[in-house]
Short mmCIF file of C-alpha atoms in Angstrom, two decimals:
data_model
loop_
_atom_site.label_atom_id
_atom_site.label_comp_id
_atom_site.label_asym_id
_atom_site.label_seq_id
_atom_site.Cartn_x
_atom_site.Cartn_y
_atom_site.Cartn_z
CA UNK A 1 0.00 0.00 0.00
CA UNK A 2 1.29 3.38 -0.69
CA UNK A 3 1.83 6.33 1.08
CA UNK A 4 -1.41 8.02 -0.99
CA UNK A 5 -2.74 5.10 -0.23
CA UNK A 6 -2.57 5.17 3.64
CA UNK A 7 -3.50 9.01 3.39
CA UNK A 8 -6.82 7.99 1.84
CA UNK A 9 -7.59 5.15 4.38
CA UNK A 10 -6.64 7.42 7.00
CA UNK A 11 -8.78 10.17 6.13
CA UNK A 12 -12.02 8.57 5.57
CA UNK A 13 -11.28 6.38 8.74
CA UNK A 14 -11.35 9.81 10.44
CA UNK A 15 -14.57 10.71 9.39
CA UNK A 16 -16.33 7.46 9.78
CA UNK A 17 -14.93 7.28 13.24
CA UNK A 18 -15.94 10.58 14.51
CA UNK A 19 -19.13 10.52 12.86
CA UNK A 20 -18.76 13.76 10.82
CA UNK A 21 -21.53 14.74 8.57
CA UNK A 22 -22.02 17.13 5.59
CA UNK A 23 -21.03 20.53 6.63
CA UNK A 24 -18.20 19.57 9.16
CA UNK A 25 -14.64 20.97 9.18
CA UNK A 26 -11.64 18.77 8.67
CA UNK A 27 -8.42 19.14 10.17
CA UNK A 28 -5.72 21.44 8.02
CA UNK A 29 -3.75 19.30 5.95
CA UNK A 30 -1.08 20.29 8.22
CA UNK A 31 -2.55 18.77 11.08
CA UNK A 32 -3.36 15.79 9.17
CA UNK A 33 0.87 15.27 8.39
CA UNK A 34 0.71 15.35 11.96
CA UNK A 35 -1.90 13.01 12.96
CA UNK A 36 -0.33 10.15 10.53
CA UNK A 37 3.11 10.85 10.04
CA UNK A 38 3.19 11.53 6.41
CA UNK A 39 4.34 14.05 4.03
CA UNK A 40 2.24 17.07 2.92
CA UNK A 41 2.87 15.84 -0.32
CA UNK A 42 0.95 12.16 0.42
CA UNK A 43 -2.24 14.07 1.76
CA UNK A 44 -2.59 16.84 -0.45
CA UNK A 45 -2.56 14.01 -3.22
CA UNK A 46 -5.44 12.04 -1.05
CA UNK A 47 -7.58 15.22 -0.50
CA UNK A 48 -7.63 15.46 -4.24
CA UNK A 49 -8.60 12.41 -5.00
CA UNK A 50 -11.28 12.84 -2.12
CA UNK A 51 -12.44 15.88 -3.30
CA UNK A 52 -12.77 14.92 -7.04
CA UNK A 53 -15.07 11.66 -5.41
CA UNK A 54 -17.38 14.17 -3.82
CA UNK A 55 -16.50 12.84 -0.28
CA UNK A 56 -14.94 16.46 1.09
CA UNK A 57 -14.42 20.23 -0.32
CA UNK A 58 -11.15 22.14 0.28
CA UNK A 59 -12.08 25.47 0.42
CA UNK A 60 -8.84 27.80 0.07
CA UNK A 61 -8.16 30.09 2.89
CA UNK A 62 -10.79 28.63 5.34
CA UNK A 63 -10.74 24.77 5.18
CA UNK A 64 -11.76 21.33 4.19
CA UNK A 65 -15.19 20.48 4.68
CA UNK A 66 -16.86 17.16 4.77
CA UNK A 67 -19.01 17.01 1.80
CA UNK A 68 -20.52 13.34 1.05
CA UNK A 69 -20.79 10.48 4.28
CA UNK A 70 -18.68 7.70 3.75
CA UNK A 71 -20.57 5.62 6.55
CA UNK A 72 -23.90 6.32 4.16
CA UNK A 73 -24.23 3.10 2.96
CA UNK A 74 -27.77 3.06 1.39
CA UNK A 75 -27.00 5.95 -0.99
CA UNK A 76 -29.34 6.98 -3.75
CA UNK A 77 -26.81 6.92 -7.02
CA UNK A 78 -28.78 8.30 -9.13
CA UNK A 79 -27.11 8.94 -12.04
CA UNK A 80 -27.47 12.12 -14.69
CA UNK A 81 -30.12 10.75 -17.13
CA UNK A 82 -29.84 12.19 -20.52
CA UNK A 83 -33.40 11.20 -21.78
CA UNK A 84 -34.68 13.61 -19.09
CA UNK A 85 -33.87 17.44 -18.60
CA UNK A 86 -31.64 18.44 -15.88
CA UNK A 87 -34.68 20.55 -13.88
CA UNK A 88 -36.65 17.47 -14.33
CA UNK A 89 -34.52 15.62 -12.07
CA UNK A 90 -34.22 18.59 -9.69
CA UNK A 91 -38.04 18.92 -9.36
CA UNK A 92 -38.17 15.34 -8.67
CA UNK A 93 -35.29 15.11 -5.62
CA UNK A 94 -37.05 18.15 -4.11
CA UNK A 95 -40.31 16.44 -4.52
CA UNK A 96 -38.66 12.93 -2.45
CA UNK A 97 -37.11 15.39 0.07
CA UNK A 98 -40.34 17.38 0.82
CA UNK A 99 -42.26 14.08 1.62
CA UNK A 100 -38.66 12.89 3.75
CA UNK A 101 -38.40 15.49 5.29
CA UNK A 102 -41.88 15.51 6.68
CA UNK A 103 -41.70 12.58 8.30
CA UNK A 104 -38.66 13.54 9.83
CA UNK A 105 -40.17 16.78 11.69
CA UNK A 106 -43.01 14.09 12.70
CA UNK A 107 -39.92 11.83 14.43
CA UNK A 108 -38.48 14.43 15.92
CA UNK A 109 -41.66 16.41 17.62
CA UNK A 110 -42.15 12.41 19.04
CA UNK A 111 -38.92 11.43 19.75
CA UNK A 112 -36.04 14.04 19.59
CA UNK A 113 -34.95 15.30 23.57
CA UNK A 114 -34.29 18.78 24.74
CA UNK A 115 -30.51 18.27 24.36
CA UNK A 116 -30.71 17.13 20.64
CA UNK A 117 -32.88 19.94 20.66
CA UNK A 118 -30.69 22.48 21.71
CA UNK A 119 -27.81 21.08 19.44
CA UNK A 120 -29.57 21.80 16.29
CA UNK A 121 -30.64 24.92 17.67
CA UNK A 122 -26.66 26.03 17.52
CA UNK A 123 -26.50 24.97 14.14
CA UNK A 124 -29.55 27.33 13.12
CA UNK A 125 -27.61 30.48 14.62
CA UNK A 126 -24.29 29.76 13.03
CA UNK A 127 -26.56 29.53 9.53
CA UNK A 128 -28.55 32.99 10.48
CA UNK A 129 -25.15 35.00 11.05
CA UNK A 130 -23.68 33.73 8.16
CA UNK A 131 -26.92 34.72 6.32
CA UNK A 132 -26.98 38.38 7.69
CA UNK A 133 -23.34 38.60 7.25
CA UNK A 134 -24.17 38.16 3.50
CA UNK A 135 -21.62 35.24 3.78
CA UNK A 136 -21.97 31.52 1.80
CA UNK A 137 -24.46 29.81 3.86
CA UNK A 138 -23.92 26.24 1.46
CA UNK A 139 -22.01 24.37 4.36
CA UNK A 140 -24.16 25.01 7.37
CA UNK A 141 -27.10 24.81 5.45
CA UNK A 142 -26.05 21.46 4.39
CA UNK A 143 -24.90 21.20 8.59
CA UNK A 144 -28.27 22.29 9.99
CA UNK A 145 -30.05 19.65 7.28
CA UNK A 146 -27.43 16.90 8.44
CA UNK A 147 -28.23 18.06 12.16
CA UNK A 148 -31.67 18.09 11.97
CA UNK A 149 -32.18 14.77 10.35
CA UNK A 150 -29.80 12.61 13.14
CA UNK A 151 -32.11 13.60 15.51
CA UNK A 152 -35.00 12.23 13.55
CA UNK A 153 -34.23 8.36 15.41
CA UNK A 154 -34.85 6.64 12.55
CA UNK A 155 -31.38 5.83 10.84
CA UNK A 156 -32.53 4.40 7.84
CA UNK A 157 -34.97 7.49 7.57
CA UNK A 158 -31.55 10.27 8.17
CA UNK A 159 -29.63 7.96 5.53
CA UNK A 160 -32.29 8.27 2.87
CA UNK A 161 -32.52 12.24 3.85
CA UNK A 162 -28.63 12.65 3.48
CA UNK A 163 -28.53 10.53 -0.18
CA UNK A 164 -31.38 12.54 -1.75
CA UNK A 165 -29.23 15.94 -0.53
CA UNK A 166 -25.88 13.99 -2.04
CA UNK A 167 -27.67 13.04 -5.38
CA UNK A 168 -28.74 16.77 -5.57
CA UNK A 169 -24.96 18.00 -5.76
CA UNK A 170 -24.43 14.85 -8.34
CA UNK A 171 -27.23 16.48 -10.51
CA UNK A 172 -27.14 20.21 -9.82
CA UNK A 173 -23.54 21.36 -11.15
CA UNK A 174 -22.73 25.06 -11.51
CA UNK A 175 -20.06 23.60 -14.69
CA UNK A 176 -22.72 22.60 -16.76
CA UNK A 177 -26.18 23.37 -15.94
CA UNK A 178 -26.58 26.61 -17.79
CA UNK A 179 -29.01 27.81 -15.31
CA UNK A 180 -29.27 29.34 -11.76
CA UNK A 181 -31.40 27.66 -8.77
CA UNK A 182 -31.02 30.69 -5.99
CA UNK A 183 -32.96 29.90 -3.08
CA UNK A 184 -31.08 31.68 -0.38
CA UNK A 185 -34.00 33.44 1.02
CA UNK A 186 -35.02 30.23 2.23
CA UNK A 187 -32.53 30.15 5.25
CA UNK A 188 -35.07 32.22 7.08
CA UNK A 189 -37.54 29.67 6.72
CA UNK A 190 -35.21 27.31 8.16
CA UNK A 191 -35.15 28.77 11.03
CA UNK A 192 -39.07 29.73 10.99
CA UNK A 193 -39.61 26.03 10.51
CA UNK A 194 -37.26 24.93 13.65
CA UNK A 195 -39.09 27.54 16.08
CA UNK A 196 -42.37 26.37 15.43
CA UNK A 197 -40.93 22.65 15.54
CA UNK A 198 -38.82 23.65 18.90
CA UNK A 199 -41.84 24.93 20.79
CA UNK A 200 -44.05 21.68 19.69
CA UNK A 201 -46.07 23.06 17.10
CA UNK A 202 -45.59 20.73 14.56
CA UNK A 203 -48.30 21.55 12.03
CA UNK A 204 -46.64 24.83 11.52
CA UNK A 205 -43.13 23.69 11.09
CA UNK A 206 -44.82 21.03 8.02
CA UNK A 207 -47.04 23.84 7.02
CA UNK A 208 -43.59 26.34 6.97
CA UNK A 209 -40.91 23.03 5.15
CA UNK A 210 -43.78 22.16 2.88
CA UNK A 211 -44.21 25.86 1.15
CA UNK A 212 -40.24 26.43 1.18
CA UNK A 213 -39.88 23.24 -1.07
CA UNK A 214 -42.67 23.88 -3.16
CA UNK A 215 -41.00 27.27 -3.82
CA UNK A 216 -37.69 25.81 -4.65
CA UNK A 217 -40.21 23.38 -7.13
CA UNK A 218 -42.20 26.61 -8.81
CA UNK A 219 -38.74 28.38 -9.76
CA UNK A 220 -37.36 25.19 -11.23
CA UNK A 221 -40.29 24.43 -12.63
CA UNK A 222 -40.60 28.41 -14.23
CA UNK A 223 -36.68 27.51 -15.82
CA UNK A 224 -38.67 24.86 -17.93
#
């Protein structure tokens, strides 16, 4: 086994083990040399290769982020289908996470504790400053989705909720789709949706999810 090799293993070890989901920060690639004795040469190489798979993002100047689970193993690999138009598909994984997603706020108004509660409730604010700081908000949306669906108690359920998100970014490419799908307003909605959830009134927080995807499906559909 090569050194790459090793890197590779090593890295996506280190995210199985600690159970990091979309959204989460890596260590430098520094700190990685450290953790496994290997050149900066070895991991840069792996991260690449990593990062061309889907599995994390290296974003220059602020980090590497985990973008894909590796410990998903009932993924959704949907492929691009060329008999069928690129919004097509869109409408249709927004249409699967909509009814998902529903279910999950159902799970978690049962289910989900005060803690788990309160840990998703940290993920919301770090998504509303970035949002009024006018910042990216891609990575702790993708978080506060991640967050929100683990607490759901249902694994199976928060696997199936994770793929449809992963076979989104396998379908929706900024290199080739020609078009734009901006839906940033819809942050505030997140957090309109996990109030209502957070203080038990689930019908609101369906009511709230349920018209933010169907907004996200009346621009795409509109691009047609």
């Amino acid at each position: 086994m090569t050194v790459k090799d090793k890197a590779l293993g090593f890295i996506t070890d280190y995210i199985s083990q600690n159970q990091l989901k979309i959204g989460d920060k890596l260590p430098s690639s520094a700190e990685f040399c450290r953790m496994m004795g290997a050149s900066l040469t070895s991991v840069r190489e792996a991260l690449k290769i990593l990062e061309a798979k889907g599995v994390v993002e290296v974003v220059n100047g602020i980090g590497i982020f985990v973008r894909s689970s590796t410990t998903n193993n009932f993924l959704i690999t949907i492929e691009k289908n060329m008999e069928k138009d690129q919004i097509a598909q869109l409408m249709e994984v927004f249409e699967v996470r909509k009814m998902l997603e529903a279910q999950i706020i159902k799970n978690i108004y049962e289910y989900a504790t005060s803690e788990e509660l309160a840990r998703v409730e940290l993920s919301v604010k770090r998504l509303m400053k970035r949002y009024k700081c006018g910042e990216s908000t891609v990575n702790e949306d993708r978080r506060f989705h991640s967050e929100l669906y683990a607490i759901c108690h249902n694994s199976l359920l928060e696997q199936l909720a994770n793929s449809v998100i992963e076979t989104f970014d396998k379908i929706y490419t900024t290199e080739d789709n020609g078009f734009d799908v901006t839906y940033s307003d819809t942050v505030v909605q997140h957090e309109k949706m996990f109030r209502a959830l957070s203080r038990g009134d689930v019908s609101t927080a369906l009511r709230i999810n349920g018209k933010t995807i169907d907004r996200v499906i009346f621009r795409l559909d509109n691009l047609r």
